[in-house]
Structure formats: C-alpha cells, structure tokens
N, C-alpha and C. Protein backbone atom coordinates (compact mmCIF):
# COMPACT_ATOMS: atom_id res chain seq x y z
N MET A 1 -16.34 -19.24 -5.84
CA MET A 1 -15.49 -18.12 -5.51
C MET A 1 -14.09 -18.46 -5.94
N HIS A 2 -13.40 -17.51 -6.49
CA HIS A 2 -12.03 -17.69 -6.93
C HIS A 2 -11.11 -17.55 -5.73
N ARG A 3 -10.97 -18.63 -4.99
CA ARG A 3 -10.22 -18.60 -3.73
C ARG A 3 -8.78 -18.15 -3.92
N SER A 4 -8.16 -18.49 -5.02
CA SER A 4 -6.76 -18.15 -5.20
C SER A 4 -6.54 -16.63 -5.30
N TRP A 5 -7.57 -15.86 -5.52
CA TRP A 5 -7.44 -14.41 -5.60
C TRP A 5 -7.41 -13.78 -4.21
N PHE A 6 -7.64 -14.55 -3.18
CA PHE A 6 -7.79 -14.01 -1.84
C PHE A 6 -6.77 -14.60 -0.87
N THR A 7 -6.39 -13.80 0.11
CA THR A 7 -5.64 -14.33 1.23
C THR A 7 -6.63 -15.12 2.08
N GLU A 8 -6.14 -15.85 3.07
CA GLU A 8 -7.02 -16.64 3.93
C GLU A 8 -8.01 -15.73 4.66
N GLU A 9 -7.52 -14.59 5.18
CA GLU A 9 -8.39 -13.64 5.88
C GLU A 9 -9.43 -13.06 4.93
N GLU A 10 -9.00 -12.70 3.74
CA GLU A 10 -9.94 -12.14 2.75
C GLU A 10 -10.98 -13.17 2.36
N HIS A 11 -10.57 -14.42 2.26
CA HIS A 11 -11.51 -15.47 1.88
C HIS A 11 -12.66 -15.55 2.89
N GLY A 12 -12.33 -15.48 4.19
CA GLY A 12 -13.35 -15.53 5.22
C GLY A 12 -14.30 -14.35 5.14
N ALA A 13 -13.77 -13.15 4.92
CA ALA A 13 -14.61 -11.96 4.82
C ALA A 13 -15.46 -12.00 3.56
N ALA A 14 -14.88 -12.42 2.44
CA ALA A 14 -15.64 -12.50 1.19
C ALA A 14 -16.71 -13.58 1.30
N GLN A 15 -16.42 -14.65 2.00
CA GLN A 15 -17.41 -15.73 2.19
C GLN A 15 -18.65 -15.20 2.90
N HIS A 16 -18.47 -14.28 3.79
CA HIS A 16 -19.55 -13.62 4.50
C HIS A 16 -20.52 -12.97 3.49
N VAL A 17 -19.96 -12.29 2.52
CA VAL A 17 -20.77 -11.62 1.49
C VAL A 17 -21.42 -12.65 0.56
N VAL A 18 -20.70 -13.69 0.21
CA VAL A 18 -21.25 -14.74 -0.65
C VAL A 18 -22.46 -15.38 0.02
N GLU A 19 -22.35 -15.68 1.30
CA GLU A 19 -23.48 -16.29 2.02
C GLU A 19 -24.69 -15.36 2.07
N LEU A 20 -24.44 -14.06 2.25
CA LEU A 20 -25.54 -13.10 2.25
C LEU A 20 -26.24 -13.09 0.89
N LEU A 21 -25.47 -13.09 -0.17
CA LEU A 21 -26.06 -13.08 -1.51
C LEU A 21 -26.87 -14.36 -1.77
N ARG A 22 -26.40 -15.47 -1.27
CA ARG A 22 -27.15 -16.72 -1.42
C ARG A 22 -28.47 -16.66 -0.67
N ARG A 23 -28.43 -16.13 0.55
CA ARG A 23 -29.67 -16.00 1.33
C ARG A 23 -30.67 -15.06 0.68
N LEU A 24 -30.16 -14.01 0.04
CA LEU A 24 -31.03 -13.04 -0.63
C LEU A 24 -31.39 -13.46 -2.05
N ARG A 25 -30.95 -14.65 -2.42
CA ARG A 25 -31.16 -15.20 -3.77
C ARG A 25 -30.58 -14.28 -4.86
N LEU A 26 -29.41 -13.70 -4.53
CA LEU A 26 -28.70 -12.85 -5.47
C LEU A 26 -27.35 -13.47 -5.88
N ASP A 27 -27.22 -14.78 -5.67
CA ASP A 27 -25.96 -15.42 -6.00
C ASP A 27 -25.67 -15.43 -7.50
N TRP A 28 -26.68 -15.08 -8.31
CA TRP A 28 -26.45 -14.95 -9.75
C TRP A 28 -25.42 -13.85 -10.03
N LEU A 29 -25.29 -12.88 -9.12
CA LEU A 29 -24.28 -11.84 -9.29
C LEU A 29 -22.88 -12.45 -9.33
N LEU A 30 -22.66 -13.48 -8.53
CA LEU A 30 -21.35 -14.12 -8.49
C LEU A 30 -21.04 -14.89 -9.76
N ARG A 31 -22.07 -15.27 -10.48
CA ARG A 31 -21.83 -15.96 -11.76
C ARG A 31 -21.50 -14.97 -12.87
N HIS A 32 -21.87 -13.70 -12.67
CA HIS A 32 -21.66 -12.69 -13.72
C HIS A 32 -20.56 -11.68 -13.39
N LEU A 33 -20.18 -11.60 -12.13
CA LEU A 33 -19.16 -10.64 -11.72
C LEU A 33 -18.11 -11.34 -10.85
N PRO A 34 -16.89 -10.86 -10.91
CA PRO A 34 -15.87 -11.44 -10.01
C PRO A 34 -16.25 -11.21 -8.54
N THR A 35 -15.91 -12.15 -7.71
CA THR A 35 -16.24 -12.07 -6.28
C THR A 35 -15.66 -10.81 -5.65
N ARG A 36 -14.45 -10.44 -6.03
CA ARG A 36 -13.84 -9.23 -5.46
C ARG A 36 -14.66 -7.99 -5.80
N VAL A 37 -15.24 -7.91 -6.97
CA VAL A 37 -16.07 -6.78 -7.36
C VAL A 37 -17.35 -6.74 -6.53
N VAL A 38 -17.97 -7.89 -6.34
CA VAL A 38 -19.18 -7.97 -5.52
C VAL A 38 -18.87 -7.59 -4.08
N TRP A 39 -17.74 -8.08 -3.57
CA TRP A 39 -17.32 -7.76 -2.21
C TRP A 39 -17.06 -6.25 -2.09
N ALA A 40 -16.39 -5.67 -3.09
CA ALA A 40 -16.14 -4.23 -3.07
C ALA A 40 -17.45 -3.43 -3.05
N CYS A 41 -18.43 -3.91 -3.80
CA CYS A 41 -19.75 -3.26 -3.80
C CYS A 41 -20.41 -3.35 -2.42
N TYR A 42 -20.27 -4.49 -1.78
CA TYR A 42 -20.81 -4.67 -0.42
C TYR A 42 -20.17 -3.67 0.54
N VAL A 43 -18.85 -3.56 0.49
CA VAL A 43 -18.13 -2.62 1.37
C VAL A 43 -18.56 -1.19 1.04
N PHE A 44 -18.64 -0.86 -0.25
CA PHE A 44 -19.04 0.48 -0.68
C PHE A 44 -20.43 0.84 -0.17
N LEU A 45 -21.39 -0.01 -0.47
CA LEU A 45 -22.79 0.30 -0.11
C LEU A 45 -22.99 0.43 1.40
N ASN A 46 -22.42 -0.48 2.15
CA ASN A 46 -22.61 -0.44 3.60
C ASN A 46 -21.84 0.71 4.25
N SER A 47 -20.63 0.99 3.77
CA SER A 47 -19.88 2.13 4.30
C SER A 47 -20.62 3.42 3.97
N PHE A 48 -21.12 3.51 2.75
CA PHE A 48 -21.89 4.70 2.35
C PHE A 48 -23.11 4.88 3.24
N ALA A 49 -23.88 3.82 3.44
CA ALA A 49 -25.10 3.92 4.22
C ALA A 49 -24.83 4.34 5.66
N THR A 50 -23.83 3.73 6.29
CA THR A 50 -23.57 4.06 7.71
C THR A 50 -23.05 5.48 7.87
N ILE A 51 -22.12 5.88 7.03
CA ILE A 51 -21.56 7.24 7.15
C ILE A 51 -22.60 8.27 6.71
N ALA A 52 -23.42 7.95 5.72
CA ALA A 52 -24.48 8.88 5.30
C ALA A 52 -25.47 9.14 6.43
N LEU A 53 -25.86 8.08 7.15
CA LEU A 53 -26.79 8.26 8.27
C LEU A 53 -26.18 9.12 9.38
N LEU A 54 -24.91 8.89 9.67
CA LEU A 54 -24.24 9.70 10.69
C LEU A 54 -24.05 11.15 10.21
N SER A 55 -23.80 11.33 8.92
CA SER A 55 -23.67 12.68 8.36
C SER A 55 -25.00 13.41 8.44
N LEU A 56 -26.07 12.70 8.16
CA LEU A 56 -27.41 13.29 8.27
C LEU A 56 -27.67 13.71 9.71
N LEU A 57 -27.33 12.85 10.65
CA LEU A 57 -27.49 13.17 12.06
C LEU A 57 -26.65 14.39 12.45
N ALA A 58 -25.43 14.47 11.91
CA ALA A 58 -24.56 15.63 12.18
C ALA A 58 -25.17 16.91 11.62
N GLY A 59 -25.73 16.82 10.42
CA GLY A 59 -26.37 17.98 9.81
C GLY A 59 -27.58 18.46 10.58
N ILE A 60 -28.36 17.52 11.06
CA ILE A 60 -29.58 17.86 11.82
C ILE A 60 -29.23 18.46 13.18
N THR A 61 -28.26 17.87 13.86
CA THR A 61 -27.95 18.30 15.24
C THR A 61 -26.87 19.38 15.31
N GLY A 62 -26.07 19.52 14.27
CA GLY A 62 -24.95 20.46 14.32
C GLY A 62 -23.82 19.97 15.20
N SER A 63 -23.78 18.67 15.47
CA SER A 63 -22.75 18.06 16.31
C SER A 63 -21.86 17.16 15.45
N PRO A 64 -20.61 16.94 15.88
CA PRO A 64 -19.66 16.18 15.05
C PRO A 64 -19.87 14.66 15.09
N PHE A 65 -20.98 14.20 14.54
CA PHE A 65 -21.22 12.77 14.47
C PHE A 65 -20.38 12.10 13.38
N VAL A 66 -19.66 12.89 12.59
CA VAL A 66 -18.76 12.35 11.58
C VAL A 66 -17.39 12.98 11.81
N PHE A 67 -16.38 12.14 11.89
CA PHE A 67 -15.01 12.60 12.07
C PHE A 67 -14.10 11.60 11.38
N PRO A 68 -12.86 11.99 11.07
CA PRO A 68 -12.01 11.18 10.19
C PRO A 68 -11.82 9.71 10.54
N SER A 69 -11.71 9.35 11.82
CA SER A 69 -11.43 7.95 12.12
C SER A 69 -12.63 7.03 11.99
N LEU A 70 -13.81 7.59 11.69
CA LEU A 70 -14.97 6.71 11.42
C LEU A 70 -14.83 5.99 10.08
N GLY A 71 -14.17 6.63 9.12
CA GLY A 71 -13.99 6.00 7.81
C GLY A 71 -13.25 4.67 7.91
N PRO A 72 -12.07 4.64 8.55
CA PRO A 72 -11.38 3.37 8.70
C PRO A 72 -12.14 2.36 9.55
N THR A 73 -12.91 2.86 10.52
CA THR A 73 -13.71 1.96 11.35
C THR A 73 -14.77 1.29 10.49
N ALA A 74 -15.47 2.07 9.65
CA ALA A 74 -16.49 1.50 8.76
C ALA A 74 -15.84 0.49 7.81
N TYR A 75 -14.67 0.83 7.28
CA TYR A 75 -13.98 -0.09 6.38
C TYR A 75 -13.71 -1.42 7.06
N LEU A 76 -13.18 -1.38 8.27
CA LEU A 76 -12.91 -2.63 8.99
C LEU A 76 -14.17 -3.45 9.20
N PHE A 77 -15.26 -2.76 9.59
CA PHE A 77 -16.52 -3.46 9.86
C PHE A 77 -17.02 -4.22 8.64
N PHE A 78 -16.87 -3.65 7.44
CA PHE A 78 -17.44 -4.29 6.27
C PHE A 78 -16.43 -5.06 5.43
N PHE A 79 -15.15 -4.75 5.56
CA PHE A 79 -14.13 -5.50 4.84
C PHE A 79 -13.82 -6.82 5.54
N ALA A 80 -13.70 -6.75 6.84
CA ALA A 80 -13.37 -7.95 7.64
C ALA A 80 -14.28 -8.01 8.86
N PRO A 81 -15.55 -8.28 8.66
CA PRO A 81 -16.52 -8.22 9.76
C PRO A 81 -16.27 -9.23 10.88
N THR A 82 -15.54 -10.29 10.59
CA THR A 82 -15.29 -11.29 11.64
C THR A 82 -13.91 -11.10 12.29
N GLY A 83 -13.18 -10.07 11.88
CA GLY A 83 -11.85 -9.83 12.44
C GLY A 83 -11.93 -9.29 13.85
N LYS A 84 -10.87 -9.52 14.60
CA LYS A 84 -10.82 -9.06 16.00
C LYS A 84 -11.00 -7.55 16.09
N SER A 85 -10.33 -6.81 15.22
CA SER A 85 -10.42 -5.34 15.23
C SER A 85 -11.81 -4.83 14.89
N SER A 86 -12.62 -5.68 14.27
CA SER A 86 -13.97 -5.29 13.86
C SER A 86 -15.03 -5.62 14.88
N SER A 87 -14.65 -6.18 16.00
CA SER A 87 -15.66 -6.53 16.99
C SER A 87 -16.19 -5.26 17.66
N PRO A 88 -17.46 -5.26 18.06
CA PRO A 88 -18.02 -4.09 18.74
C PRO A 88 -17.21 -3.70 19.98
N ARG A 89 -16.77 -4.67 20.76
CA ARG A 89 -15.98 -4.36 21.96
C ARG A 89 -14.72 -3.58 21.62
N HIS A 90 -13.99 -4.05 20.61
CA HIS A 90 -12.73 -3.41 20.26
C HIS A 90 -12.94 -2.02 19.68
N ALA A 91 -13.98 -1.84 18.85
CA ALA A 91 -14.24 -0.53 18.26
C ALA A 91 -14.66 0.48 19.33
N ILE A 92 -15.63 0.12 20.14
CA ILE A 92 -16.17 1.04 21.14
C ILE A 92 -15.13 1.37 22.20
N LEU A 93 -14.46 0.36 22.74
CA LEU A 93 -13.44 0.62 23.78
C LEU A 93 -12.20 1.29 23.18
N GLY A 94 -11.83 0.92 21.97
CA GLY A 94 -10.66 1.54 21.33
C GLY A 94 -10.84 3.04 21.17
N HIS A 95 -12.00 3.46 20.67
CA HIS A 95 -12.24 4.89 20.51
C HIS A 95 -12.38 5.58 21.87
N ALA A 96 -12.98 4.90 22.85
CA ALA A 96 -13.10 5.48 24.20
C ALA A 96 -11.72 5.73 24.80
N ILE A 97 -10.82 4.77 24.64
CA ILE A 97 -9.45 4.95 25.14
C ILE A 97 -8.80 6.12 24.40
N GLY A 98 -8.99 6.20 23.10
CA GLY A 98 -8.44 7.31 22.31
C GLY A 98 -8.97 8.65 22.78
N LEU A 99 -10.27 8.71 23.07
CA LEU A 99 -10.87 9.97 23.54
C LEU A 99 -10.32 10.39 24.88
N ILE A 100 -10.22 9.42 25.81
CA ILE A 100 -9.72 9.73 27.16
C ILE A 100 -8.26 10.18 27.10
N CYS A 101 -7.43 9.42 26.41
CA CYS A 101 -6.01 9.79 26.31
C CYS A 101 -5.85 11.11 25.55
N GLY A 102 -6.59 11.30 24.49
CA GLY A 102 -6.51 12.52 23.70
C GLY A 102 -6.91 13.74 24.51
N TYR A 103 -7.99 13.61 25.25
CA TYR A 103 -8.45 14.75 26.04
C TYR A 103 -7.49 15.04 27.19
N ALA A 104 -6.96 14.00 27.80
CA ALA A 104 -5.98 14.21 28.88
C ALA A 104 -4.75 14.94 28.33
N ALA A 105 -4.30 14.58 27.16
CA ALA A 105 -3.14 15.26 26.55
C ALA A 105 -3.48 16.70 26.20
N TYR A 106 -4.68 16.90 25.69
CA TYR A 106 -5.12 18.27 25.33
C TYR A 106 -5.13 19.16 26.57
N VAL A 107 -5.65 18.67 27.67
CA VAL A 107 -5.68 19.44 28.92
C VAL A 107 -4.26 19.65 29.44
N ALA A 108 -3.43 18.60 29.38
CA ALA A 108 -2.06 18.71 29.86
C ALA A 108 -1.26 19.73 29.05
N MET A 109 -1.60 19.93 27.78
CA MET A 109 -0.92 20.91 26.94
C MET A 109 -1.43 22.33 27.21
N GLY A 110 -2.33 22.48 28.17
CA GLY A 110 -2.86 23.80 28.45
C GLY A 110 -4.12 24.10 27.68
N SER A 111 -4.77 23.07 27.16
CA SER A 111 -6.02 23.21 26.40
C SER A 111 -5.93 24.18 25.24
N HIS A 112 -4.83 24.16 24.57
CA HIS A 112 -4.69 24.98 23.37
C HIS A 112 -3.88 24.22 22.33
N GLY A 113 -4.48 23.16 21.82
CA GLY A 113 -3.79 22.30 20.86
C GLY A 113 -3.34 23.06 19.63
N PHE A 114 -3.02 22.38 18.60
CA PHE A 114 -2.57 22.99 17.36
C PHE A 114 -3.68 23.87 16.78
N ALA A 115 -3.31 25.01 16.29
CA ALA A 115 -4.26 25.83 15.52
C ALA A 115 -4.15 25.37 14.08
N VAL A 116 -5.27 25.22 13.41
CA VAL A 116 -5.27 24.70 12.04
C VAL A 116 -4.35 25.51 11.14
N THR A 117 -4.30 26.82 11.35
CA THR A 117 -3.48 27.67 10.47
C THR A 117 -2.00 27.58 10.78
N SER A 118 -1.63 27.01 11.94
CA SER A 118 -0.22 26.98 12.30
C SER A 118 0.42 25.60 12.21
N LEU A 119 -0.18 24.68 11.49
CA LEU A 119 0.38 23.34 11.41
C LEU A 119 1.79 23.34 10.82
N GLY A 120 2.13 24.34 10.04
CA GLY A 120 3.48 24.43 9.48
C GLY A 120 4.49 24.90 10.51
N GLU A 121 4.05 25.45 11.62
CA GLU A 121 4.93 25.96 12.67
C GLU A 121 4.71 25.19 13.96
N VAL A 122 5.10 23.95 13.94
CA VAL A 122 4.87 23.08 15.09
C VAL A 122 6.06 23.16 16.04
N SER A 123 5.77 23.38 17.33
CA SER A 123 6.84 23.45 18.32
C SER A 123 7.22 22.05 18.80
N TRP A 124 8.39 21.93 19.44
CA TRP A 124 8.82 20.65 19.99
C TRP A 124 7.86 20.17 21.06
N ARG A 125 7.27 21.11 21.80
CA ARG A 125 6.29 20.75 22.83
C ARG A 125 5.10 20.05 22.20
N GLU A 126 4.61 20.58 21.09
CA GLU A 126 3.47 19.97 20.42
C GLU A 126 3.85 18.62 19.79
N VAL A 127 5.05 18.54 19.24
CA VAL A 127 5.51 17.29 18.65
C VAL A 127 5.57 16.20 19.73
N MET A 128 6.15 16.54 20.87
CA MET A 128 6.27 15.56 21.95
C MET A 128 4.90 15.19 22.54
N ALA A 129 4.00 16.17 22.62
CA ALA A 129 2.65 15.88 23.14
C ALA A 129 1.92 14.91 22.21
N ALA A 130 2.02 15.13 20.91
CA ALA A 130 1.35 14.23 19.95
C ALA A 130 1.96 12.83 20.02
N ALA A 131 3.28 12.75 20.09
CA ALA A 131 3.95 11.45 20.17
C ALA A 131 3.58 10.72 21.46
N ARG A 132 3.59 11.46 22.58
CA ARG A 132 3.25 10.83 23.87
C ARG A 132 1.81 10.32 23.89
N VAL A 133 0.89 11.11 23.37
CA VAL A 133 -0.51 10.70 23.45
C VAL A 133 -0.76 9.48 22.56
N CYS A 134 -0.13 9.44 21.41
CA CYS A 134 -0.31 8.28 20.53
C CYS A 134 0.29 7.04 21.19
N ALA A 135 1.47 7.19 21.78
CA ALA A 135 2.12 6.08 22.48
C ALA A 135 1.29 5.62 23.67
N ALA A 136 0.76 6.57 24.44
CA ALA A 136 -0.06 6.22 25.61
C ALA A 136 -1.32 5.47 25.19
N THR A 137 -1.94 5.92 24.11
CA THR A 137 -3.14 5.25 23.63
C THR A 137 -2.83 3.82 23.20
N CYS A 138 -1.75 3.65 22.47
CA CYS A 138 -1.35 2.30 22.03
C CYS A 138 -1.05 1.41 23.23
N ALA A 139 -0.33 1.92 24.21
CA ALA A 139 0.01 1.13 25.39
C ALA A 139 -1.25 0.76 26.17
N CYS A 140 -2.18 1.71 26.34
CA CYS A 140 -3.43 1.40 27.06
C CYS A 140 -4.23 0.33 26.32
N ARG A 141 -4.25 0.40 25.00
CA ARG A 141 -5.00 -0.61 24.24
C ARG A 141 -4.34 -1.99 24.40
N VAL A 142 -3.03 -2.04 24.47
CA VAL A 142 -2.35 -3.32 24.69
C VAL A 142 -2.69 -3.84 26.08
N LEU A 143 -2.60 -2.99 27.10
CA LEU A 143 -2.89 -3.41 28.47
C LEU A 143 -4.34 -3.91 28.62
N LEU A 144 -5.27 -3.28 27.91
CA LEU A 144 -6.68 -3.63 28.01
C LEU A 144 -7.12 -4.64 26.94
N ARG A 145 -6.15 -5.12 26.15
CA ARG A 145 -6.42 -6.11 25.09
C ARG A 145 -7.49 -5.61 24.12
N VAL A 146 -7.30 -4.39 23.65
CA VAL A 146 -8.23 -3.76 22.70
C VAL A 146 -7.46 -3.48 21.42
N THR A 147 -7.90 -4.09 20.33
CA THR A 147 -7.24 -3.93 19.03
C THR A 147 -8.18 -3.22 18.07
N HIS A 148 -7.97 -1.93 17.89
CA HIS A 148 -8.76 -1.18 16.89
C HIS A 148 -7.92 -0.01 16.40
N PRO A 149 -7.11 -0.21 15.35
CA PRO A 149 -6.18 0.83 14.88
C PRO A 149 -6.78 2.21 14.61
N PRO A 150 -8.00 2.34 14.05
CA PRO A 150 -8.51 3.68 13.79
C PRO A 150 -8.63 4.57 15.03
N ALA A 151 -8.65 3.97 16.21
CA ALA A 151 -8.75 4.75 17.46
C ALA A 151 -7.52 5.62 17.67
N GLY A 152 -6.40 5.28 17.06
CA GLY A 152 -5.21 6.14 17.15
C GLY A 152 -5.45 7.49 16.50
N ALA A 153 -6.24 7.51 15.45
CA ALA A 153 -6.59 8.78 14.80
C ALA A 153 -7.51 9.60 15.69
N THR A 154 -8.41 8.94 16.39
CA THR A 154 -9.31 9.63 17.31
C THR A 154 -8.49 10.36 18.38
N THR A 155 -7.47 9.69 18.90
CA THR A 155 -6.60 10.29 19.90
C THR A 155 -5.98 11.58 19.39
N LEU A 156 -5.45 11.52 18.17
CA LEU A 156 -4.79 12.71 17.61
C LEU A 156 -5.79 13.82 17.30
N ILE A 157 -6.98 13.47 16.83
CA ILE A 157 -8.01 14.48 16.54
C ILE A 157 -8.33 15.28 17.80
N VAL A 158 -8.42 14.60 18.92
CA VAL A 158 -8.76 15.28 20.18
C VAL A 158 -7.53 15.98 20.76
N SER A 159 -6.41 15.30 20.83
CA SER A 159 -5.23 15.89 21.48
C SER A 159 -4.70 17.10 20.73
N LEU A 160 -4.89 17.13 19.42
CA LEU A 160 -4.42 18.27 18.63
C LEU A 160 -5.39 19.45 18.65
N GLY A 161 -6.52 19.27 19.32
CA GLY A 161 -7.43 20.39 19.53
C GLY A 161 -8.50 20.58 18.47
N PHE A 162 -8.74 19.56 17.64
CA PHE A 162 -9.77 19.71 16.59
C PHE A 162 -11.18 19.50 17.13
N LEU A 163 -11.38 18.56 18.04
CA LEU A 163 -12.67 18.32 18.69
C LEU A 163 -12.39 18.13 20.17
N THR A 164 -12.66 19.14 20.96
CA THR A 164 -12.21 19.07 22.34
C THR A 164 -13.24 19.40 23.42
N THR A 165 -14.39 19.93 23.07
CA THR A 165 -15.33 20.22 24.15
C THR A 165 -15.84 18.89 24.72
N VAL A 166 -16.12 18.89 25.99
CA VAL A 166 -16.51 17.65 26.67
C VAL A 166 -17.76 17.07 26.01
N GLU A 167 -18.72 17.92 25.62
CA GLU A 167 -19.91 17.38 24.94
C GLU A 167 -19.55 16.67 23.65
N TYR A 168 -18.58 17.22 22.92
CA TYR A 168 -18.18 16.59 21.66
C TYR A 168 -17.55 15.22 21.90
N LEU A 169 -16.88 15.04 23.02
CA LEU A 169 -16.30 13.73 23.32
C LEU A 169 -17.41 12.69 23.44
N PHE A 170 -18.52 13.07 24.08
CA PHE A 170 -19.64 12.15 24.20
C PHE A 170 -20.33 11.93 22.85
N VAL A 171 -20.40 12.97 22.04
CA VAL A 171 -20.98 12.84 20.69
C VAL A 171 -20.13 11.91 19.84
N ILE A 172 -18.80 12.06 19.93
CA ILE A 172 -17.90 11.20 19.16
C ILE A 172 -18.08 9.73 19.57
N GLU A 173 -18.14 9.47 20.87
CA GLU A 173 -18.33 8.09 21.30
C GLU A 173 -19.71 7.58 20.91
N ALA A 174 -20.71 8.44 20.97
CA ALA A 174 -22.05 8.05 20.53
C ALA A 174 -22.05 7.70 19.05
N ALA A 175 -21.29 8.45 18.25
CA ALA A 175 -21.18 8.16 16.82
C ALA A 175 -20.55 6.79 16.60
N VAL A 176 -19.53 6.47 17.39
CA VAL A 176 -18.88 5.16 17.29
C VAL A 176 -19.88 4.06 17.66
N VAL A 177 -20.64 4.28 18.71
CA VAL A 177 -21.64 3.28 19.13
C VAL A 177 -22.69 3.11 18.03
N LEU A 178 -23.16 4.23 17.45
CA LEU A 178 -24.16 4.15 16.38
C LEU A 178 -23.61 3.44 15.15
N LEU A 179 -22.38 3.78 14.75
CA LEU A 179 -21.76 3.11 13.61
C LEU A 179 -21.61 1.62 13.89
N THR A 180 -21.18 1.29 15.09
CA THR A 180 -21.01 -0.11 15.48
C THR A 180 -22.33 -0.86 15.44
N ALA A 181 -23.38 -0.24 15.95
CA ALA A 181 -24.71 -0.87 15.94
C ALA A 181 -25.20 -1.08 14.51
N GLN A 182 -25.04 -0.06 13.67
CA GLN A 182 -25.45 -0.19 12.27
C GLN A 182 -24.69 -1.32 11.59
N ALA A 183 -23.37 -1.33 11.77
CA ALA A 183 -22.55 -2.36 11.14
C ALA A 183 -22.90 -3.73 11.68
N TRP A 184 -23.12 -3.83 12.97
CA TRP A 184 -23.49 -5.12 13.56
C TRP A 184 -24.78 -5.63 12.95
N LEU A 185 -25.79 -4.74 12.82
CA LEU A 185 -27.05 -5.15 12.23
C LEU A 185 -26.89 -5.58 10.78
N LEU A 186 -26.15 -4.79 10.01
CA LEU A 186 -25.96 -5.13 8.58
C LEU A 186 -25.19 -6.44 8.44
N ASN A 187 -24.11 -6.56 9.20
CA ASN A 187 -23.32 -7.81 9.12
C ASN A 187 -24.08 -8.98 9.69
N ARG A 188 -24.90 -8.75 10.69
CA ARG A 188 -25.70 -9.83 11.28
C ARG A 188 -26.69 -10.37 10.24
N ALA A 189 -27.24 -9.45 9.45
CA ALA A 189 -28.14 -9.87 8.37
C ALA A 189 -27.42 -10.79 7.39
N ALA A 190 -26.12 -10.56 7.25
CA ALA A 190 -25.34 -11.40 6.35
C ALA A 190 -25.00 -12.72 7.02
C-alpha cells in the first residue's frame, strides 16, 4: 500500500479494505490498481448496496426508509469503519437524539415547519427555531458523548417539517438501525 498517499486515519481505514481483499484472495487488485481506487470502489459498492436495499424497502412500504442524512452515515461507515463516529452506538443514538430534538422543535413551532415552496421567504421565527434545534442537538450529543455529524441533518429534516409524523420518526430510526446492521455485517466480513 502506498502509505504516503494517506493520512494516518485513512491508512487505518484503507488497511481494513486491504485485509478484506487478502482474505477473499483478491489482493491481485492491489498489484494492478492504486489502493485509493480499490478503497473508493469498496466505499462505492457498499454504500450503493446499503442505500439500494433501503430504497427498495421504501418503495415496497411507501415509508421514508431513505432520507438525506443516510448518505453521509453510509459514507462514514465504509470510509472510516473503525472511527468513533462510525460506531453503531454513535450512529443509532446520534440520529435518535436528532429525531427527538427535531420533533420537539417542530411541535414547539406550532407543528407547521417550513413549506417547501416558501424556503425563499423564511421568517426570523423559523431561522431561530432551526438554529436552536441544531444547537440543542449538538449540545445533547456532547452531553451524552455521541459523535455522529450526519445526525445534525436528521434534526433539520424533522424540525423543518419535511418528515414529521410520529410513525415516520420510528421509520427513520428503523432505517438507521438497518443501515447500521448492514454496514456492521459488511465491515465485520472485512
């Protein structure tokens, strides 16, 4: 592996992929392709597989099993699988904190978050609500020692009124748990 091409953190994550290829007897790929390209393919294939399965589930059930902050979560799981932010505890609790804070802010705003068509006409009340909920989510994650940055997007998705029914909150958390389980299994195989 061309260690000089990687930061120390990247080296550890890329080593994870190298070991998987060796176990699968595919280490010949590393002799023919740069390690970064092989690593990028690993991230691509696993992110595609996990989000595709959740998208399929969303299509079958008609429920929001796919939402914007799952993309960064999948990226963290496969880019840096041994990182603190990529641990199942941090991902699951981080999104749960985001959902709770987001829904609390949505209700506190009178349960009528931003309308998609009016994003250009944002009131000071809405600006302050979005800022407060993001700050509250970050503070709660610090207090609970939970590090998962994509959960901040989950907070905004809910607080701004894009996904707000109580059932959807459970579906969103279930999607996080399913993504986490898929990533854990794939990374465990590595």
